[in-house]
Tab-separated table of C-alpha atoms in Angstrom:
chain	number	residue	atom	x	y	z
A	1	MET	CA	0.000	0.000	0.000
A	2	LYS	CA	1.199	3.466	-0.861
A	3	PHE	CA	-0.531	6.857	-0.922
A	4	THR	CA	-0.135	10.569	-0.217
A	5	ASP	CA	-2.650	12.631	1.769
A	6	CYS	CA	-2.833	15.556	4.164
A	7	GLY	CA	-4.732	16.298	7.335
A	8	HIS	CA	-4.578	17.355	10.976
A	9	ILE	CA	-2.747	15.486	13.718
A	10	ILE	CA	-5.211	14.118	16.278
A	11	ASN	CA	-3.008	11.790	18.318
A	12	LEU	CA	0.662	11.171	19.058
A	13	ARG	CA	2.209	8.309	21.015
A	14	LYS	CA	5.908	8.005	21.682
A	15	HIS	CA	7.435	4.771	20.389
A	16	ALA	CA	10.878	3.658	21.526
A	17	GLU	CA	13.291	6.521	22.149
A	18	ASN	CA	12.930	8.844	19.161
A	19	SER	CA	9.910	7.612	17.187
A	20	LEU	CA	6.156	8.185	17.143
A	21	ILE	CA	2.871	6.493	16.351
A	22	LEU	CA	0.980	9.336	14.702
A	23	THR	CA	-2.717	9.577	13.848
A	24	LEU	CA	-4.327	12.209	11.664
A	25	ILE	CA	-7.730	12.957	10.188
A	26	SER	CA	-7.555	13.228	6.404
A	27	LYS	CA	-10.149	13.725	3.690
A	28	GLU	CA	-9.323	10.858	1.377
A	29	HIS	CA	-8.375	8.218	3.951
A	30	GLY	CA	-10.264	9.212	7.091
A	31	LYS	CA	-8.382	8.374	10.268
A	32	VAL	CA	-4.863	7.274	9.372
A	33	THR	CA	-2.326	5.859	11.817
A	34	GLY	CA	1.303	5.199	11.075
A	35	TYR	CA	4.839	4.962	12.364
A	36	VAL	CA	7.279	7.858	12.084
A	37	GLY	CA	10.794	6.701	12.787
A	38	ASN	CA	13.637	8.662	14.367
A	39	CYS	CA	11.691	11.927	14.332
A	40	LEU	CA	11.908	13.310	17.869
A	41	HIS	CA	14.735	15.789	17.499
A	42	LYS	CA	14.788	19.469	18.466
A	43	LYS	CA	14.493	20.677	14.889
A	44	ASN	CA	11.368	18.524	14.314
A	45	LEU	CA	9.444	18.985	17.554
A	46	GLY	CA	7.376	21.851	16.133
A	47	ILE	CA	6.017	19.531	13.445
A	48	TYR	CA	4.614	16.909	15.779
A	49	GLN	CA	1.973	18.873	17.682
A	50	LEU	CA	-1.744	18.185	18.096
A	51	GLY	CA	-3.736	20.099	15.475
A	52	ASN	CA	-0.924	20.745	13.016
A	53	LYS	CA	-1.749	20.187	9.369
A	54	VAL	CA	0.727	17.861	7.699
A	55	LYS	CA	1.302	16.027	4.459
A	56	ILE	CA	2.075	12.327	4.692
A	57	ASP	CA	3.613	9.887	2.274
A	58	ALA	CA	2.270	6.593	3.624
A	59	TYR	CA	3.534	3.176	2.661
A	60	SER	CA	3.711	-0.429	3.827
A	61	ARG	CA	5.258	-3.493	2.239
A	62	VAL	CA	2.379	-5.727	3.352
A	63	ASP	CA	-1.213	-4.472	3.562
A	64	ASP	CA	-1.706	-5.900	7.066
A	65	ASN	CA	1.350	-4.085	8.443
A	66	MET	CA	1.176	-0.696	10.140
A	67	LEU	CA	1.807	2.141	7.722
A	68	SER	CA	5.034	4.099	7.844
A	69	PHE	CA	4.915	7.861	7.307
A	70	ARG	CA	7.182	10.472	5.832
A	71	VAL	CA	5.809	13.747	7.239
A	72	GLU	CA	5.979	17.318	5.987
A	73	LEU	CA	4.496	20.293	7.841
A	74	ILE	CA	1.887	22.245	5.867
A	75	SER	CA	0.557	24.617	8.526
A	76	PRO	CA	1.540	24.964	12.236
A	77	ASP	CA	-2.081	25.179	13.359
A	78	ALA	CA	-1.231	24.087	16.907
A	79	VAL	CA	-0.054	27.619	17.692
A	80	ASN	CA	-3.590	28.910	17.090
A	81	PHE	CA	-4.792	27.083	20.202
A	82	LEU	CA	-2.040	28.097	22.605
A	83	ASN	CA	-2.830	30.369	25.545
A	84	ASP	CA	-6.588	29.874	25.211
A	85	TYR	CA	-8.013	27.226	27.512
A	86	LYS	CA	-11.342	27.076	25.692
A	87	LYS	CA	-9.693	26.450	22.335
A	88	ILE	CA	-7.382	23.829	23.827
A	89	SER	CA	-10.415	22.092	25.370
A	90	ALA	CA	-12.221	22.079	22.017
A	91	LEU	CA	-9.156	20.701	20.231
A	92	ALA	CA	-8.861	17.939	22.829
A	93	ALA	CA	-12.549	17.060	22.413
A	94	PHE	CA	-12.272	17.167	18.625
A	95	SER	CA	-9.249	14.874	18.658
A	96	SER	CA	-10.812	12.417	21.116
A	97	LEU	CA	-14.005	12.152	19.060
A	98	CYS	CA	-12.089	11.663	15.816
A	99	ASN	CA	-9.951	8.969	17.412
A	100	SER	CA	-12.938	7.159	18.896
A	101	CYS	CA	-15.502	7.502	16.112
A	102	LEU	CA	-13.877	7.664	12.711
A	103	PRO	CA	-12.950	4.606	10.662
A	104	GLU	CA	-9.436	3.888	9.455
A	105	LEU	CA	-8.666	4.448	5.791
A	106	GLU	CA	-12.130	5.551	4.652
A	107	ASN	CA	-12.888	8.619	2.550
A	108	LEU	CA	-14.680	11.192	4.732
A	109	GLU	CA	-16.173	12.959	1.708
A	110	ASP	CA	-18.257	16.037	2.632
A	111	PHE	CA	-17.840	15.564	6.387
A	112	TYR	CA	-14.179	16.581	6.194
A	113	PHE	CA	-15.328	20.094	5.226
A	114	TYR	CA	-16.790	20.617	8.722
A	115	ALA	CA	-13.692	19.262	10.449
A	116	GLU	CA	-11.410	21.498	8.378
A	117	ASN	CA	-13.624	24.544	9.017
A	118	PHE	CA	-12.974	24.209	12.743
A	119	PHE	CA	-9.270	24.841	12.110
A	120	ASN	CA	-9.784	27.433	9.367
A	121	HIS	CA	-11.910	29.701	11.596
A	122	ILE	CA	-10.169	29.274	14.944
A	123	HIS	CA	-9.004	32.926	14.879
A	124	GLU	CA	-12.557	34.251	14.565
A	125	ASP	CA	-14.723	35.247	17.512
A	126	ASN	CA	-17.413	32.725	16.498
A	127	TRP	CA	-15.044	29.739	16.233
A	128	ILE	CA	-17.207	27.697	18.634
A	129	ALA	CA	-20.006	27.753	16.048
A	130	TYR	CA	-17.744	25.982	13.568
A	131	TYR	CA	-16.900	23.380	16.194
A	132	SER	CA	-20.627	22.828	16.807
A	133	PHE	CA	-21.210	22.224	13.086
A	134	TYR	CA	-18.499	19.562	13.221
A	135	GLU	CA	-20.271	17.686	16.037
A	136	PHE	CA	-23.692	17.946	14.430
A	137	TYR	CA	-22.472	16.518	11.137
A	138	LEU	CA	-20.388	13.891	12.939
A	139	LEU	CA	-23.693	12.402	14.124
A	140	GLU	CA	-24.918	12.336	10.532
A	141	TYR	CA	-21.670	10.820	9.256
A	142	LEU	CA	-21.880	8.054	11.876
A	143	GLY	CA	-25.400	7.189	10.757
A	144	VAL	CA	-27.023	8.270	14.023
A	145	GLY	CA	-28.132	11.722	12.917
A	146	LEU	CA	-31.294	13.453	14.062
A	147	ASP	CA	-34.616	13.555	12.199
A	148	LEU	CA	-35.437	17.248	12.067
A	149	SER	CA	-37.691	17.298	9.019
A	150	GLU	CA	-41.102	17.304	10.743
A	151	CYS	CA	-42.772	17.226	14.124
A	152	ALA	CA	-42.810	13.725	15.607
A	153	VAL	CA	-46.258	14.385	17.125
A	154	THR	CA	-48.217	16.366	14.525
A	155	LYS	CA	-46.138	15.648	11.362
A	156	SER	CA	-46.145	19.383	10.709
A	157	THR	CA	-43.073	20.991	9.146
A	158	GLN	CA	-43.992	24.398	10.583
A	159	ASN	CA	-42.940	26.093	13.817
A	160	LEU	CA	-40.406	23.424	14.786
A	161	ALA	CA	-38.954	24.435	18.156
A	162	TYR	CA	-37.595	21.415	20.018
A	163	VAL	CA	-35.869	18.052	19.687
A	164	SER	CA	-36.887	15.029	21.731
A	165	PRO	CA	-34.014	13.378	23.663
A	166	LYS	CA	-35.932	10.100	23.480
A	167	SER	CA	-36.457	9.867	19.715
A	168	GLY	CA	-34.051	12.419	18.259
A	169	LYS	CA	-36.953	13.857	16.271
A	170	ALA	CA	-38.188	17.418	15.945
A	171	VAL	CA	-41.176	18.661	17.947
A	172	CYS	CA	-43.255	21.721	17.049
A	173	ARG	CA	-43.797	24.477	19.579
A	174	GLU	CA	-47.451	23.670	20.245
A	175	ALA	CA	-46.777	20.003	21.014
A	176	GLY	CA	-43.546	20.590	22.916
A	177	GLU	CA	-44.366	23.632	25.031
A	178	PRO	CA	-45.681	21.671	28.045
A	179	TYR	CA	-42.494	19.578	28.099
A	180	LYS	CA	-39.945	22.176	26.987
A	181	GLU	CA	-37.784	21.804	30.104
A	182	LYS	CA	-37.094	18.202	29.070
A	183	LEU	CA	-36.442	18.941	25.386
A	184	PHE	CA	-33.495	20.327	23.452
A	185	LEU	CA	-33.878	23.455	21.351
A	186	TYR	CA	-34.367	22.943	17.634
A	187	PRO	CA	-30.999	23.902	16.031
A	188	HIS	CA	-32.260	26.580	13.639
A	189	PHE	CA	-28.780	28.052	13.255
A	190	ILE	CA	-27.438	24.734	11.969
A	191	MET	CA	-30.314	24.225	9.558
A	192	ASN	CA	-29.966	27.801	8.280
A	193	LYS	CA	-26.151	27.630	8.071
A	194	ASN	CA	-25.948	30.589	10.438
A	195	THR	CA	-22.455	30.763	11.932
A	196	ARG	CA	-23.345	33.419	14.493
A	197	PRO	CA	-25.790	31.809	16.928
A	198	ASN	CA	-26.221	33.161	20.420
A	199	GLU	CA	-24.594	31.549	23.440
A	200	ARG	CA	-27.706	29.681	24.536
A	201	GLU	CA	-28.149	28.144	21.089
A	202	LEU	CA	-24.527	26.994	21.068
A	203	ALA	CA	-24.706	25.536	24.563
A	204	ASP	CA	-27.926	23.671	23.826
A	205	LEU	CA	-26.611	22.319	20.521
A	206	LEU	CA	-23.452	20.965	22.167
A	207	ALA	CA	-25.478	19.500	25.032
A	208	MET	CA	-27.679	17.776	22.440
A	209	THR	CA	-24.864	16.456	20.231
A	210	GLY	CA	-22.990	15.213	23.293
A	211	PHE	CA	-26.120	13.457	24.535
A	212	PHE	CA	-26.807	11.691	21.237
A	213	LEU	CA	-23.163	10.828	20.579
A	214	GLN	CA	-23.004	9.135	23.953
A	215	LYS	CA	-26.401	7.458	23.674
A	216	ASN	CA	-26.513	6.432	20.012
A	217	PHE	CA	-22.860	5.734	19.260
A	218	PHE	CA	-20.675	5.209	22.325
A	219	ALA	CA	-23.182	3.299	24.456
A	220	ASP	CA	-24.441	1.263	21.502
A	221	ASN	CA	-20.876	0.239	20.656
A	222	GLY	CA	-19.804	-0.442	24.236
A	223	LEU	CA	-17.335	2.452	24.200
A	224	LYS	CA	-16.450	4.931	26.927
A	225	PHE	CA	-17.432	8.518	26.186
A	226	PRO	CA	-14.209	10.574	25.996
A	227	GLU	CA	-13.575	12.557	29.150
A	228	ASN	CA	-12.309	15.500	27.084
A	229	ARG	CA	-15.707	15.721	25.413
A	230	ALA	CA	-17.696	15.036	28.571
A	231	ASN	CA	-16.127	18.132	30.188
A	232	LEU	CA	-16.327	20.389	27.149
A	233	LEU	CA	-19.444	22.403	27.984
A	234	GLU	CA	-18.108	23.179	31.444
A	235	ASN	CA	-14.741	24.189	29.992
A	236	LEU	CA	-16.326	26.447	27.367
A	237	ASP	CA	-18.393	28.134	30.087
A	238	LEU	CA	-21.480	28.534	27.931
A	239	ASN	CA	-24.826	29.397	29.521
A	240	ARG	CA	-27.903	27.406	28.485
């Protein structure tokens, strides 16, 4: 096997004295893990940082063997997260979810756009919105997305206001009003591609995506929900 791709580093594990097992999220090959030999030297340390965008030349002599990587830095995106605890927390959650959820060596197609947007907009004041889009479309990519097309009770497509934590389906305002304290807000900003939601909308969206990721993917697959993601809302200090 032999290919070239690029993506963001989402995990690093030291191997032996000067080598690494590196994992990145890439568009064409999804989650990719490989061995980088004799790379931990002072002049290279800036390359191997969580979040950095790199190019890899991947190869293995036998398909069942772990890939080996030759790595070239494209963009030192890790520096964009330094000195901001909220951004570091989001990067940790992003990386943990990618590591836990994404398949090895599978084309991510359109979903990669939302992952890449998180990095491309990290300097903007509404960067959390781009992270929230990533989580919402991660649910869809995993096949456990929400059904937001019509009200689960009345079948109406009008005045949708809530999402049921039980069914993952939309609920209109009239049907949901008596139970609104138990429901999530309908994510209008996601559906309208609005990247400037208010704080309550962001907090509720991330509470909802976290809930359904844990319930419909991690629990169903017997996996532990990543601690970095479990603590994210608290770390972001968003008010619902």
